[in-house]
Structure formats: C-alpha cells, structure tokens
Coordinates of C-alpha atoms in Angstrom, one line a residue:
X1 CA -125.4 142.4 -16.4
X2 CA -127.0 143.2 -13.3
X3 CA -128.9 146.2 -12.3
X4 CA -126.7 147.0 -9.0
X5 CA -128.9 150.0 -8.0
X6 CA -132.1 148.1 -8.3
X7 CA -130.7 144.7 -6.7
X8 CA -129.5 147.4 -4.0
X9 CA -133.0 148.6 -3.3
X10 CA -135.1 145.3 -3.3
X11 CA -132.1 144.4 -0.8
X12 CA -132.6 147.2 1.5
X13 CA -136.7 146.6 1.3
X14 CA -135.9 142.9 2.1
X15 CA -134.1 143.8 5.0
X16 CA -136.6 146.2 6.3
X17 CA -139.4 143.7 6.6
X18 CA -136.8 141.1 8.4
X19 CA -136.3 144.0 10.8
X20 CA -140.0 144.6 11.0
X21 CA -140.8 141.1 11.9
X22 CA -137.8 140.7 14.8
X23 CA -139.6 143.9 16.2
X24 CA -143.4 142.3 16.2
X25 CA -141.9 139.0 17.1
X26 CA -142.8 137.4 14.6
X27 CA -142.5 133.8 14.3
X28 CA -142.1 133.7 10.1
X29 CA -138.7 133.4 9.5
X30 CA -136.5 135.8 7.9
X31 CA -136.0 135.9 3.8
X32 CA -132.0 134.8 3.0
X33 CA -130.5 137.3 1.1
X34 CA -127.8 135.5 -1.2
X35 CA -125.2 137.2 -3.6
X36 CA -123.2 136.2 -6.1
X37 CA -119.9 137.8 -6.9
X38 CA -118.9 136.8 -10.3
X39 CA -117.6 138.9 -12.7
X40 CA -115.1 141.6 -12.0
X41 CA -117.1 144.5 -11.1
X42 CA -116.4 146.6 -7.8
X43 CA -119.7 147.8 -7.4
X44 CA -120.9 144.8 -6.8
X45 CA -119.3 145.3 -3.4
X46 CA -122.3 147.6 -2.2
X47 CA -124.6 144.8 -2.3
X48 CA -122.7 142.9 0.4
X49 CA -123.9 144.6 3.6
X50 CA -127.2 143.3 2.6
X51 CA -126.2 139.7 2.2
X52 CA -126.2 136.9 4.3
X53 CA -124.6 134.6 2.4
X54 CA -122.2 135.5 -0.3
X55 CA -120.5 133.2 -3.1
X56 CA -117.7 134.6 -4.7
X57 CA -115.5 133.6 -7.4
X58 CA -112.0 133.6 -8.3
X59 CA -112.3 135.2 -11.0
X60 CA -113.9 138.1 -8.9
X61 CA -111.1 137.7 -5.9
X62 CA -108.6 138.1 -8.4
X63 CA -109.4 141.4 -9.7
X64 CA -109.5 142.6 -6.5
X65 CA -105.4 141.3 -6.2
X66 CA -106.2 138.5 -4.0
X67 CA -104.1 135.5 -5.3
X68 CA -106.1 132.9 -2.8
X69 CA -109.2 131.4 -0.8
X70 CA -107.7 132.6 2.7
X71 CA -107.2 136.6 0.8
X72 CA -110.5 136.7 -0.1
X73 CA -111.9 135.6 3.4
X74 CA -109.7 137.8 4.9
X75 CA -110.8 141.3 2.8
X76 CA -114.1 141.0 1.6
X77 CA -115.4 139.8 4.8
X78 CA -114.3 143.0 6.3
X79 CA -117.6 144.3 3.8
X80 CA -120.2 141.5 4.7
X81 CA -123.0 142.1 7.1
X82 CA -122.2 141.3 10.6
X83 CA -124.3 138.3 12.7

C-alpha cells in the first residue's frame, strides 16, 4: 500500500517549488502531479488537492456509493484542486 502521509508531503513540496517558480517567473514548466485512486481507501482523498490530474477507478467510486462515471465527476471533483 501506499504511504499516504509521505505521498502527502512530497505533494505539498512539489507544489511549493511550482509556486516558487510562477513567482520568479520562471520559464521551466511546472511538475504534473498525477494520482491514482484505486483501491477503496478514503484517505486517499487527502492527496487530491494536490493533484492535477487524477484517475480513479470504479472500484474506488463504488465504495464511495457512487453507482456511475457522471457520480463520481460530480463528488469527487468537489475535492480536486481548482485551475
């Protein structure tokens, strides 16, 4: 399984040096944070701020109750990062 608390932090640091180079204008382009929501696991919901793209399976949308594609969209984008 996955160390959420450590995937957590090297997300956060990752997102700190994007912010850093927006500031200095850098002209290096961002890293792309991507997730993978597999197994049924809530916590894995705290690592979705932090992502910019997430993949998420129907296994994982169904332990959350949602019985389709459009449910999923529809809840757990209310979690993902904005932009």
């Amino acid at each position: 399984g996955r160390n959420i608390p450590r995937v957590l932090s090297m997300m956060q640091c990752i997102e700190s040096h994007n912010d850093c180079q927006q500031e200095d204008n850098s002209e290096k382009s961002p890293i792309i944070i991507s997730v993978e929501l597999e197994k049924p696991n809530s916590d894995l919901l705290d690592l979705l701020p932090y992502a910019d793209v997430a993949f998420i399976s129907k296994e994982f949308a169904g332990s959350r109750g949602y019985r389709n594609m459009s449910d999923s969209i529809r809840n757990i984008g209310m979690e993902i990062k904005s932009g």
